């Protein structure tokens, strides 16, 4: 099973999950600092204060990436390092870190893929309403431009936002993520302002000469329980309506405005019933519809739903009245997430049909398991099986015509898994949090061989 010649192989991380050094070189506070330090929000009271200490160990980490033969490394920039208060003059010491990181990646022949927002909003902006405040979108565009001004001469690939659905609906809807607010109306507003920020930033970056622009979404195929194991299963009319609605709320809410400049009617209805639609101003959709080159797809598992007449909306899913979120009949990872590899090919084929004008890249895919180090090795057979299964589906999607440019595994390192803290290990490289020692797991060595062979 050989992949296209120019297929890009790599790994992904995010600033708050790996960097640590939260008080160094003038970094301001982010909503994740505040949230993780408040008792009860994160498992075991974990915080990102030290994380993988990548801020100090990035040189060794790049050496590791080189040994693993990665061609691309997707990382995110911490906005509070660049503008400690979320606006105003840039902090040169914060930018200097990413400047060195990019230079060393290029010296190791690894292409940097920069994500501008992976959830660590400056707390100062949250204090003024965060993403519920329209002004935050404009602040984001300024910040994006400042980062591009420093790195744009060497970085080709730019992602604006990571997973705006998660940022809006887990951050402002059910409160499982920072800033921990719980109001459907706030989530709907935040989602729109995130999109506006994406459009404004994409336009500024394009004007400044950015070569490749990307929006990264958490997308999943939405399936009925029967469709999980039988793609040809025909759902009842009511179940099909639930599937259609949730697909609109999860994926089309973001990609339709970005690619077509329109909102699905399900999203407008959900907004109308949760705080109203006044925040969607004339001209916004045109701004959001900035030309992009790629959609980044983060896939972990399918979203399984069926109709359940008269159900209240799920806290994270305004507009999902009458929908029951079901479980898949499939084995699960340590996160409890069902393992359904062919969900990935079904998703990629669908996205390539619905949005043919953009290329696709798998910007995250991977799994957490309860890894143990024995005699300096981690035999993570389950992760190897997970990755192998999903890569076969990536290949299948390419054969079926999807314009898929690359695959980035989540994650390079075990790291701070948001509300789950450090107990969930997604890395292909093990991190001992007491010593911060890195040990490549069997999956890392396996992945290196996949990259070298450009196939399975
Ligand atoms: C995604 C996030 C990423 C990581 C994985 C497991 O939703 O983008 O930071 O936590 O899930």
Short mmCIF file of C-alpha atoms and ligand atoms in Angstrom, two decimals:
data_model
loop_
_atom_site.label_atom_id
_atom_site.label_comp_id
_atom_site.label_asym_id
_atom_site.label_seq_id
_atom_site.Cartn_x
_atom_site.Cartn_y
_atom_site.Cartn_z
CA UNK A 1 0.00 0.00 0.00
CA UNK A 2 1.99 2.96 -1.29
CA UNK A 3 0.99 6.61 -0.84
CA UNK A 4 1.31 9.42 -3.41
CA UNK A 5 4.86 10.62 -3.89
CA UNK A 6 4.33 14.06 -2.36
CA UNK A 7 2.22 12.79 0.54
CA UNK A 8 3.22 14.62 3.75
CA UNK A 9 3.93 12.58 6.90
CA UNK A 10 4.19 14.22 10.27
CA UNK A 11 3.02 14.74 13.83
CA UNK A 12 1.09 17.40 15.71
CA UNK A 13 1.16 19.07 19.13
CA UNK A 14 -0.28 22.23 20.71
CA UNK A 15 1.35 24.96 22.78
CA UNK A 16 -0.44 24.64 26.12
CA UNK A 17 -0.27 20.85 25.99
CA UNK A 18 3.52 20.61 25.73
CA UNK A 19 5.39 23.87 26.34
CA UNK A 20 5.25 24.53 30.10
CA UNK A 21 7.31 27.64 31.03
CA UNK A 22 4.07 29.51 31.60
CA UNK A 23 5.70 32.45 33.34
CA UNK A 24 8.78 32.79 31.17
CA UNK A 25 9.93 35.49 28.78
CA UNK A 26 6.95 37.71 29.40
CA UNK A 27 4.18 35.21 28.61
CA UNK A 28 0.76 36.42 29.78
CA UNK A 29 -1.92 34.28 31.34
CA UNK A 30 -4.23 32.19 29.18
CA UNK A 31 -7.72 30.88 29.88
CA UNK A 32 -6.22 27.40 30.27
CA UNK A 33 -3.91 28.62 33.07
CA UNK A 34 -6.91 30.03 34.90
CA UNK A 35 -9.13 27.05 34.21
CA UNK A 36 -6.62 24.33 35.09
CA UNK A 37 -5.69 26.06 38.35
CA UNK A 38 -9.30 26.22 39.51
CA UNK A 39 -10.09 23.08 41.52
CA UNK A 40 -12.30 20.46 39.93
CA UNK A 41 -11.78 21.35 36.29
CA UNK A 42 -8.95 18.99 35.33
CA UNK A 43 -8.42 15.38 36.40
CA UNK A 44 -5.96 15.03 39.30
CA UNK A 45 -5.65 18.83 39.47
CA UNK A 46 -3.13 18.76 36.62
CA UNK A 47 -2.03 22.00 34.94
CA UNK A 48 0.16 22.93 31.97
CA UNK A 49 2.71 24.72 34.19
CA UNK A 50 5.50 22.31 33.25
CA UNK A 51 3.84 19.94 30.75
CA UNK A 52 6.61 18.36 28.61
CA UNK A 53 8.89 21.36 29.18
CA UNK A 54 9.14 21.57 25.41
CA UNK A 55 9.89 25.29 25.75
CA UNK A 56 13.34 24.31 27.02
CA UNK A 57 13.71 20.93 25.34
CA UNK A 58 12.58 21.79 21.81
CA UNK A 59 16.06 21.13 20.44
CA UNK A 60 16.04 17.53 21.65
CA UNK A 61 12.46 17.13 20.51
CA UNK A 62 13.38 18.24 16.99
CA UNK A 63 16.26 15.76 17.02
CA UNK A 64 13.73 13.07 17.92
CA UNK A 65 11.48 14.16 15.05
CA UNK A 66 14.43 13.95 12.70
CA UNK A 67 15.21 10.42 13.86
CA UNK A 68 11.59 9.49 13.28
CA UNK A 69 11.92 10.92 9.76
CA UNK A 70 9.00 13.32 10.12
CA UNK A 71 8.57 15.61 7.12
CA UNK A 72 6.13 17.95 8.86
CA UNK A 73 5.53 19.18 12.37
CA UNK A 74 2.30 20.93 13.29
CA UNK A 75 2.58 23.07 16.42
CA UNK A 76 0.59 25.99 17.73
CA UNK A 77 1.67 29.44 18.81
CA UNK A 78 0.64 30.58 22.29
CA UNK A 79 -1.09 33.92 21.77
CA UNK A 80 -0.25 35.05 25.37
CA UNK A 81 3.47 34.71 24.58
CA UNK A 82 3.07 37.08 21.62
CA UNK A 83 0.64 39.56 23.19
CA UNK A 84 0.46 38.96 26.94
CA UNK A 85 -2.80 40.95 27.18
CA UNK A 86 -4.18 39.82 23.85
CA UNK A 87 -3.60 43.13 22.10
CA UNK A 88 -1.07 45.86 21.69
CA UNK A 89 2.66 45.63 21.06
CA UNK A 90 4.18 42.23 20.47
CA UNK A 91 6.50 40.67 22.99
CA UNK A 92 9.75 40.01 21.11
CA UNK A 93 10.90 37.32 23.56
CA UNK A 94 7.73 35.34 22.93
CA UNK A 95 8.15 35.52 19.17
CA UNK A 96 11.82 34.62 19.50
CA UNK A 97 10.92 31.16 20.77
CA UNK A 98 8.93 30.30 17.64
CA UNK A 99 11.55 31.93 15.48
CA UNK A 100 14.22 29.55 16.81
CA UNK A 101 11.83 26.61 16.64
CA UNK A 102 11.14 27.27 12.95
CA UNK A 103 14.82 27.68 12.13
CA UNK A 104 15.76 24.44 13.83
CA UNK A 105 12.90 22.56 12.18
CA UNK A 106 14.02 23.79 8.77
CA UNK A 107 17.61 22.85 9.56
CA UNK A 108 16.32 19.33 10.26
CA UNK A 109 14.38 19.41 6.96
CA UNK A 110 11.02 19.35 8.73
CA UNK A 111 8.27 21.64 7.41
CA UNK A 112 6.62 23.75 10.09
CA UNK A 113 2.79 23.80 10.04
CA UNK A 114 1.76 26.68 12.28
CA UNK A 115 -1.63 26.74 14.03
CA UNK A 116 -2.42 30.21 15.32
CA UNK A 117 -5.11 29.32 17.82
CA UNK A 118 -5.21 26.04 19.71
CA UNK A 119 -7.41 27.27 22.57
CA UNK A 120 -5.04 29.29 24.79
CA UNK A 121 -6.84 32.63 24.61
CA UNK A 122 -5.20 35.45 26.61
CA UNK A 123 -7.11 35.74 29.89
CA UNK A 124 -7.23 39.54 29.46
CA UNK A 125 -9.47 39.03 26.42
CA UNK A 126 -11.67 36.55 28.27
CA UNK A 127 -12.11 39.20 30.96
CA UNK A 128 -13.70 41.33 28.25
CA UNK A 129 -16.03 38.56 27.09
CA UNK A 130 -13.67 36.20 25.30
CA UNK A 131 -15.09 34.74 22.11
CA UNK A 132 -18.58 35.97 22.98
CA UNK A 133 -17.17 39.45 22.30
CA UNK A 134 -17.02 40.33 18.61
CA UNK A 135 -13.89 42.40 19.22
CA UNK A 136 -11.90 39.22 19.96
CA UNK A 137 -12.14 38.28 16.27
CA UNK A 138 -10.39 41.54 15.33
CA UNK A 139 -7.77 41.07 18.05
CA UNK A 140 -7.11 37.59 16.64
CA UNK A 141 -6.52 38.98 13.15
CA UNK A 142 -3.98 41.49 14.53
CA UNK A 143 -2.18 38.76 16.43
CA UNK A 144 -2.15 36.46 13.39
CA UNK A 145 -0.63 39.20 11.27
CA UNK A 146 2.10 39.83 13.85
CA UNK A 147 3.09 36.16 13.93
CA UNK A 148 3.08 35.96 10.16
CA UNK A 149 5.24 39.09 9.92
CA UNK A 150 7.94 37.29 11.90
CA UNK A 151 7.69 33.75 10.51
CA UNK A 152 6.06 34.18 7.11
CA UNK A 153 9.37 34.26 5.25
CA UNK A 154 10.01 30.64 6.32
CA UNK A 155 6.59 29.10 7.06
CA UNK A 156 4.41 28.05 4.12
CA UNK A 157 1.53 26.37 5.93
CA UNK A 158 -0.77 28.34 8.20
CA UNK A 159 -3.82 27.14 10.08
CA UNK A 160 -5.99 29.82 11.68
CA UNK A 161 -8.06 27.91 14.24
CA UNK A 162 -7.95 24.44 15.69
CA UNK A 163 -11.40 22.89 16.17
CA UNK A 164 -13.66 25.92 16.58
CA UNK A 165 -16.53 23.57 17.51
CA UNK A 166 -14.65 22.41 20.60
CA UNK A 167 -13.51 25.91 21.52
CA UNK A 168 -17.08 27.24 21.34
CA UNK A 169 -19.25 24.38 22.53
CA UNK A 170 -17.04 22.77 25.18
CA UNK A 171 -15.57 26.12 26.27
CA UNK A 172 -18.75 28.20 26.38
CA UNK A 173 -21.54 25.59 26.09
CA UNK A 174 -21.03 22.69 28.49
CA UNK A 175 -18.02 24.18 30.29
CA UNK A 176 -15.81 21.07 30.13
CA UNK A 177 -13.01 23.19 28.63
CA UNK A 178 -11.71 26.68 29.40
CA UNK A 179 -13.14 29.20 30.03
CA UNK A 180 -15.75 26.87 31.52
CA UNK A 181 -18.86 28.86 30.68
CA UNK A 182 -22.17 27.06 30.32
CA UNK A 183 -24.63 28.89 28.14
CA UNK A 184 -25.88 27.71 24.78
CA UNK A 185 -26.28 31.30 23.56
CA UNK A 186 -22.66 32.07 24.45
CA UNK A 187 -21.51 28.99 22.55
CA UNK A 188 -23.44 29.99 19.41
CA UNK A 189 -22.05 33.54 19.54
CA UNK A 190 -18.51 32.25 20.16
CA UNK A 191 -18.70 29.89 17.22
CA UNK A 192 -19.60 32.79 14.92
CA UNK A 193 -16.91 35.06 16.30
CA UNK A 194 -14.31 32.32 15.95
CA UNK A 195 -15.33 31.99 12.31
CA UNK A 196 -15.15 35.75 11.86
CA UNK A 197 -11.66 35.69 13.38
CA UNK A 198 -10.72 32.94 10.94
CA UNK A 199 -11.94 34.94 7.95
CA UNK A 200 -10.31 38.18 9.03
CA UNK A 201 -7.00 36.46 9.81
CA UNK A 202 -7.04 34.44 6.59
CA UNK A 203 -7.49 37.65 4.57
CA UNK A 204 -4.67 39.46 6.38
CA UNK A 205 -2.33 36.50 5.96
CA UNK A 206 -3.18 36.13 2.30
CA UNK A 207 -2.55 39.83 1.70
CA UNK A 208 0.78 39.45 3.48
CA UNK A 209 1.73 36.64 1.09
CA UNK A 210 0.93 33.47 3.04
CA UNK A 211 1.22 30.52 0.69
CA UNK A 212 -1.13 27.89 2.15
CA UNK A 213 -4.08 28.66 4.43
CA UNK A 214 -6.03 26.10 6.34
CA UNK A 215 -8.92 25.80 8.78
CA UNK A 216 -8.72 22.79 11.10
CA UNK A 217 -11.97 21.17 12.22
CA UNK A 218 -12.92 18.25 14.41
CA UNK A 219 -15.10 16.39 11.99
CA UNK A 220 -16.69 12.99 12.26
CA UNK A 221 -19.00 11.02 10.10
CA UNK A 222 -22.39 11.13 11.81
CA UNK A 223 -23.84 7.63 11.85
CA UNK A 224 -26.74 5.71 13.32
CA UNK A 225 -25.76 2.80 15.59
CA UNK A 226 -26.52 0.34 12.79
CA UNK A 227 -24.39 2.26 10.28
CA UNK A 228 -21.28 1.95 12.45
CA UNK A 229 -20.71 -1.65 11.45
CA UNK A 230 -22.82 -1.70 8.30
CA UNK A 231 -22.30 1.31 6.02
CA UNK A 232 -25.17 0.15 3.84
CA UNK A 233 -27.73 0.16 6.70
CA UNK A 234 -30.68 2.37 5.79
CA UNK A 235 -31.85 4.54 8.70
CA UNK A 236 -35.48 5.38 9.47
CA UNK A 237 -36.66 8.80 8.35
CA UNK A 238 -36.47 10.11 11.92
CA UNK A 239 -32.95 8.77 12.43
CA UNK A 240 -31.83 10.19 9.08
CA UNK A 241 -33.14 13.59 10.19
CA UNK A 242 -31.10 13.35 13.42
CA UNK A 243 -27.98 12.46 11.40
CA UNK A 244 -28.54 15.36 9.01
CA UNK A 245 -29.06 17.82 11.86
CA UNK A 246 -25.97 16.80 13.82
CA UNK A 247 -23.79 16.84 10.69
CA UNK A 248 -24.96 20.43 10.13
CA UNK A 249 -24.12 21.40 13.73
CA UNK A 250 -20.75 19.68 13.85
CA UNK A 251 -19.19 20.11 10.41
CA UNK A 252 -21.30 22.28 8.12
CA UNK A 253 -21.57 25.01 10.79
CA UNK A 254 -17.89 25.74 10.11
CA UNK A 255 -17.09 24.55 6.62
CA UNK A 256 -20.16 25.95 4.84
CA UNK A 257 -19.43 29.54 5.92
CA UNK A 258 -15.69 29.15 5.29
CA UNK A 259 -16.00 27.51 1.87
CA UNK A 260 -19.38 28.80 0.59
CA UNK A 261 -20.19 31.85 2.72
CA UNK A 262 -23.47 30.36 3.98
CA UNK A 263 -24.82 28.93 7.22
CA UNK A 264 -26.91 25.76 7.22
CA UNK A 265 -30.50 26.54 8.24
CA UNK A 266 -30.12 24.19 11.24
CA UNK A 267 -27.42 26.49 12.63
CA UNK A 268 -29.48 29.64 12.11
CA UNK A 269 -32.44 27.94 13.82
CA UNK A 270 -30.26 26.85 16.74
CA UNK A 271 -28.97 30.39 17.12
CA UNK A 272 -32.49 31.86 16.84
CA UNK A 273 -33.68 29.65 19.67
CA UNK A 274 -30.57 30.30 21.79
CA UNK A 275 -30.01 34.00 22.22
CA UNK A 276 -30.88 35.12 18.69
CA UNK A 277 -28.98 35.81 15.49
CA UNK A 278 -28.17 39.51 15.92
CA UNK A 279 -24.47 38.74 16.34
CA UNK A 280 -24.40 37.57 12.70
CA UNK A 281 -24.00 40.94 11.04
CA UNK A 282 -24.42 41.87 7.40
CA UNK A 283 -21.23 41.13 5.53
CA UNK A 284 -19.86 38.66 8.08
CA UNK A 285 -20.40 35.62 5.90
CA UNK A 286 -18.55 37.30 3.03
CA UNK A 287 -15.63 37.98 5.37
CA UNK A 288 -15.64 34.41 6.68
CA UNK A 289 -15.69 33.10 3.12
CA UNK A 290 -11.99 33.94 2.63
CA UNK A 291 -10.27 31.64 0.13
CA UNK A 292 -8.47 28.77 1.85
CA UNK A 293 -6.34 26.03 0.35
CA UNK A 294 -6.88 23.20 2.76
CA UNK A 295 -9.25 21.88 5.36
CA UNK A 296 -7.47 20.15 8.21
CA UNK A 297 -9.42 17.18 9.51
CA UNK A 298 -8.98 15.93 13.07
CA UNK A 299 -10.58 12.50 13.29
CA UNK A 300 -10.79 10.22 16.31
CA UNK A 301 -14.18 8.50 16.18
CA UNK A 302 -17.59 8.71 14.55
CA UNK A 303 -20.48 10.62 16.09
CA UNK A 304 -23.33 8.18 16.69
CA UNK A 305 -26.88 9.48 16.94
CA UNK A 306 -30.48 8.42 16.61
CA UNK A 307 -33.76 10.20 16.96
CA UNK A 308 -35.30 10.43 20.41
CA UNK A 309 -38.50 12.43 20.16
CA UNK A 310 -38.92 15.10 22.78
CA UNK A 311 -35.36 15.00 24.15
CA UNK A 312 -33.86 18.25 25.49
CA UNK A 313 -30.82 19.59 23.63
CA UNK A 314 -27.47 18.26 24.84
CA UNK A 315 -25.55 21.02 26.64
CA UNK A 316 -22.79 20.95 24.03
CA UNK A 317 -25.24 20.76 21.13
CA UNK A 318 -27.73 23.61 21.02
CA UNK A 319 -30.15 22.71 18.24
CA UNK A 320 -30.02 18.99 18.99
CA UNK A 321 -33.49 18.65 20.49
CA UNK A 322 -34.91 15.24 19.55
CA UNK A 323 -31.42 13.75 19.13
CA UNK A 324 -30.07 10.94 21.30
CA UNK A 325 -26.28 10.62 21.36
CA UNK A 326 -25.67 6.89 21.27
CA UNK A 327 -22.68 4.61 21.69
CA UNK A 328 -20.99 2.67 18.93
CA UNK A 329 -20.72 -1.08 19.08
CA UNK A 330 -16.92 -1.06 18.81
CA UNK A 331 -13.82 -1.49 20.99
CA UNK A 332 -12.66 1.70 22.72
CA UNK A 333 -9.45 3.55 23.59
CA UNK A 334 -8.50 4.69 27.11
CA UNK A 335 -10.60 7.81 26.43
CA UNK A 336 -13.60 5.53 25.96
CA UNK A 337 -13.71 6.62 22.32
CA UNK A 338 -14.89 3.93 19.87
CA UNK A 339 -12.35 2.67 17.36
CA UNK A 340 -13.94 2.81 13.90
CA UNK A 341 -11.17 3.15 11.31
CA UNK A 342 -13.44 3.19 8.27
CA UNK A 343 -15.18 6.21 9.76
CA UNK A 344 -12.14 8.10 8.51
CA UNK A 345 -12.50 7.05 4.86
CA UNK A 346 -16.24 7.66 4.97
CA UNK A 347 -15.58 11.14 6.34
CA UNK A 348 -12.81 12.07 3.90
CA UNK A 349 -14.78 10.93 0.87
CA UNK A 350 -17.83 12.89 2.00
CA UNK A 351 -15.82 16.06 2.68
CA UNK A 352 -14.05 15.84 -0.67
CA UNK A 353 -17.46 15.62 -2.37
CA UNK A 354 -19.07 18.40 -0.36
CA UNK A 355 -16.07 20.76 -0.56
CA UNK A 356 -14.28 19.83 -3.79
CA UNK A 357 -12.58 23.22 -4.11
CA UNK A 358 -10.29 22.64 -1.11
CA UNK A 359 -7.65 20.01 -0.45
CA UNK A 360 -7.74 17.89 2.68
CA UNK A 361 -5.14 16.97 5.24
CA UNK A 362 -5.54 14.73 8.27
CA UNK A 363 -4.15 17.15 10.86
CA UNK A 364 -4.79 14.88 13.87
CA UNK A 365 -5.48 11.19 14.33
CA UNK A 366 -4.34 8.93 17.12
CA UNK A 367 -5.34 7.21 20.33
CA UNK A 368 -4.74 7.13 24.08
CA UNK A 369 -3.89 3.83 25.73
CA UNK A 370 -2.55 2.98 29.18
CA UNK A 371 1.08 2.60 28.14
CA UNK A 372 3.76 1.23 30.43
CA UNK A 373 7.53 1.44 30.12
CA UNK A 374 9.28 -1.92 30.59
CA UNK A 375 13.05 -2.19 30.22
CA UNK A 376 13.14 1.08 28.37
CA UNK A 377 10.52 0.05 25.81
CA UNK A 378 6.82 0.72 25.37
CA UNK A 379 5.06 -2.08 23.52
CA UNK A 380 1.99 -0.14 22.46
CA UNK A 381 0.58 -2.72 20.08
CA UNK A 382 -2.90 -1.28 20.38
CA UNK A 383 -1.72 2.10 19.11
CA UNK A 384 0.14 0.50 16.23
CA UNK A 385 -3.06 -1.35 15.33
CA UNK A 386 -5.08 1.86 15.60
CA UNK A 387 -2.71 3.81 13.36
CA UNK A 388 -2.34 0.96 10.88
CA UNK A 389 -6.11 0.60 10.60
CA UNK A 390 -6.64 4.31 10.08
CA UNK A 391 -3.82 4.67 7.55
CA UNK A 392 -5.37 1.92 5.47
CA UNK A 393 -8.55 3.99 5.40
CA UNK A 394 -6.60 7.11 4.45
CA UNK A 395 -5.21 5.16 1.53
CA UNK A 396 -8.68 3.91 0.65
CA UNK A 397 -10.01 7.49 0.63
CA UNK A 398 -7.22 8.56 -1.74
CA UNK A 399 -8.04 5.66 -4.05
CA UNK A 400 -11.68 6.76 -3.95
CA UNK A 401 -10.63 10.19 -5.19
CA UNK A 402 -10.25 12.31 -2.06
CA UNK A 403 -7.68 15.08 -2.53
CA UNK A 404 -5.73 14.18 0.57
CA UNK A 405 -2.32 15.80 0.97
CA UNK A 406 -0.95 14.36 4.19
CA UNK A 407 -1.35 12.76 7.58
CA UNK A 408 -0.23 14.07 10.98
CA UNK A 409 -0.38 11.78 13.97
CA UNK A 410 -1.70 13.08 17.29
CA UNK A 411 0.60 13.31 19.05
CA UNK A 412 4.36 13.46 18.94
CA UNK A 413 4.57 13.39 22.75
CA UNK A 414 2.37 12.32 25.63
CA UNK A 415 1.01 15.64 26.88
CA UNK A 416 -1.56 17.62 28.86
CA UNK A 417 -4.83 16.20 27.55
CA UNK A 418 -7.04 19.15 28.56
CA UNK A 419 -9.70 18.17 31.12
CA UNK A 420 -8.14 14.69 31.36
CA UNK A 421 -4.75 16.04 32.44
CA UNK A 422 -1.72 13.77 32.09
CA UNK A 423 -3.49 10.48 32.69
CA UNK A 424 -4.35 10.05 28.99
CA UNK A 425 -1.34 9.32 26.82
CA UNK A 426 -1.68 10.06 23.10
CA UNK A 427 2.02 10.25 22.24
CA UNK A 428 4.02 8.02 19.94
CA UNK A 429 6.81 9.11 22.30
CA UNK A 430 6.40 8.37 26.00
CA UNK A 431 7.05 11.17 28.50
CA UNK A 432 7.98 10.40 32.10
CA UNK A 433 6.48 13.41 33.89
CA UNK A 434 8.81 13.03 36.88
CA UNK A 435 12.04 13.14 34.87
CA UNK A 436 10.65 14.50 31.55
CA UNK A 437 12.57 11.75 29.80
CA UNK A 438 11.32 10.85 26.31
CA UNK A 439 11.14 7.23 25.13
CA UNK A 440 9.90 6.49 21.62
CA UNK A 441 7.17 3.87 21.84
CA UNK A 442 7.00 0.94 19.44
CA UNK A 443 4.42 2.96 17.49
CA UNK A 444 7.01 5.68 16.85
CA UNK A 445 9.46 3.17 15.39
CA UNK A 446 6.68 1.59 13.35
CA UNK A 447 5.62 5.02 12.08
CA UNK A 448 9.20 5.84 11.09
CA UNK A 449 9.22 2.72 8.91
CA UNK A 450 5.89 3.70 7.34
CA UNK A 451 7.36 7.10 6.48
CA UNK A 452 10.57 5.63 5.06
CA UNK A 453 8.58 3.21 2.88
CA UNK A 454 5.90 5.83 2.14
CA UNK A 455 3.39 3.12 2.82
CA UNK A 456 2.31 0.05 4.69
C1 LIG B 1 -8.32 17.19 19.83
C2 LIG B 1 -7.42 18.35 20.16
C3 LIG B 1 -6.03 17.97 20.58
C4 LIG B 1 -6.00 16.71 21.41
C5 LIG B 1 -6.85 15.61 20.80
C6 LIG B 1 -6.85 14.32 21.58
O1 LIG B 1 -9.64 17.57 20.01
O2 LIG B 1 -7.31 19.21 19.06
O3 LIG B 1 -5.46 19.06 21.24
O4 LIG B 1 -6.30 16.97 22.72
O5 LIG B 1 -8.16 16.06 20.63
#
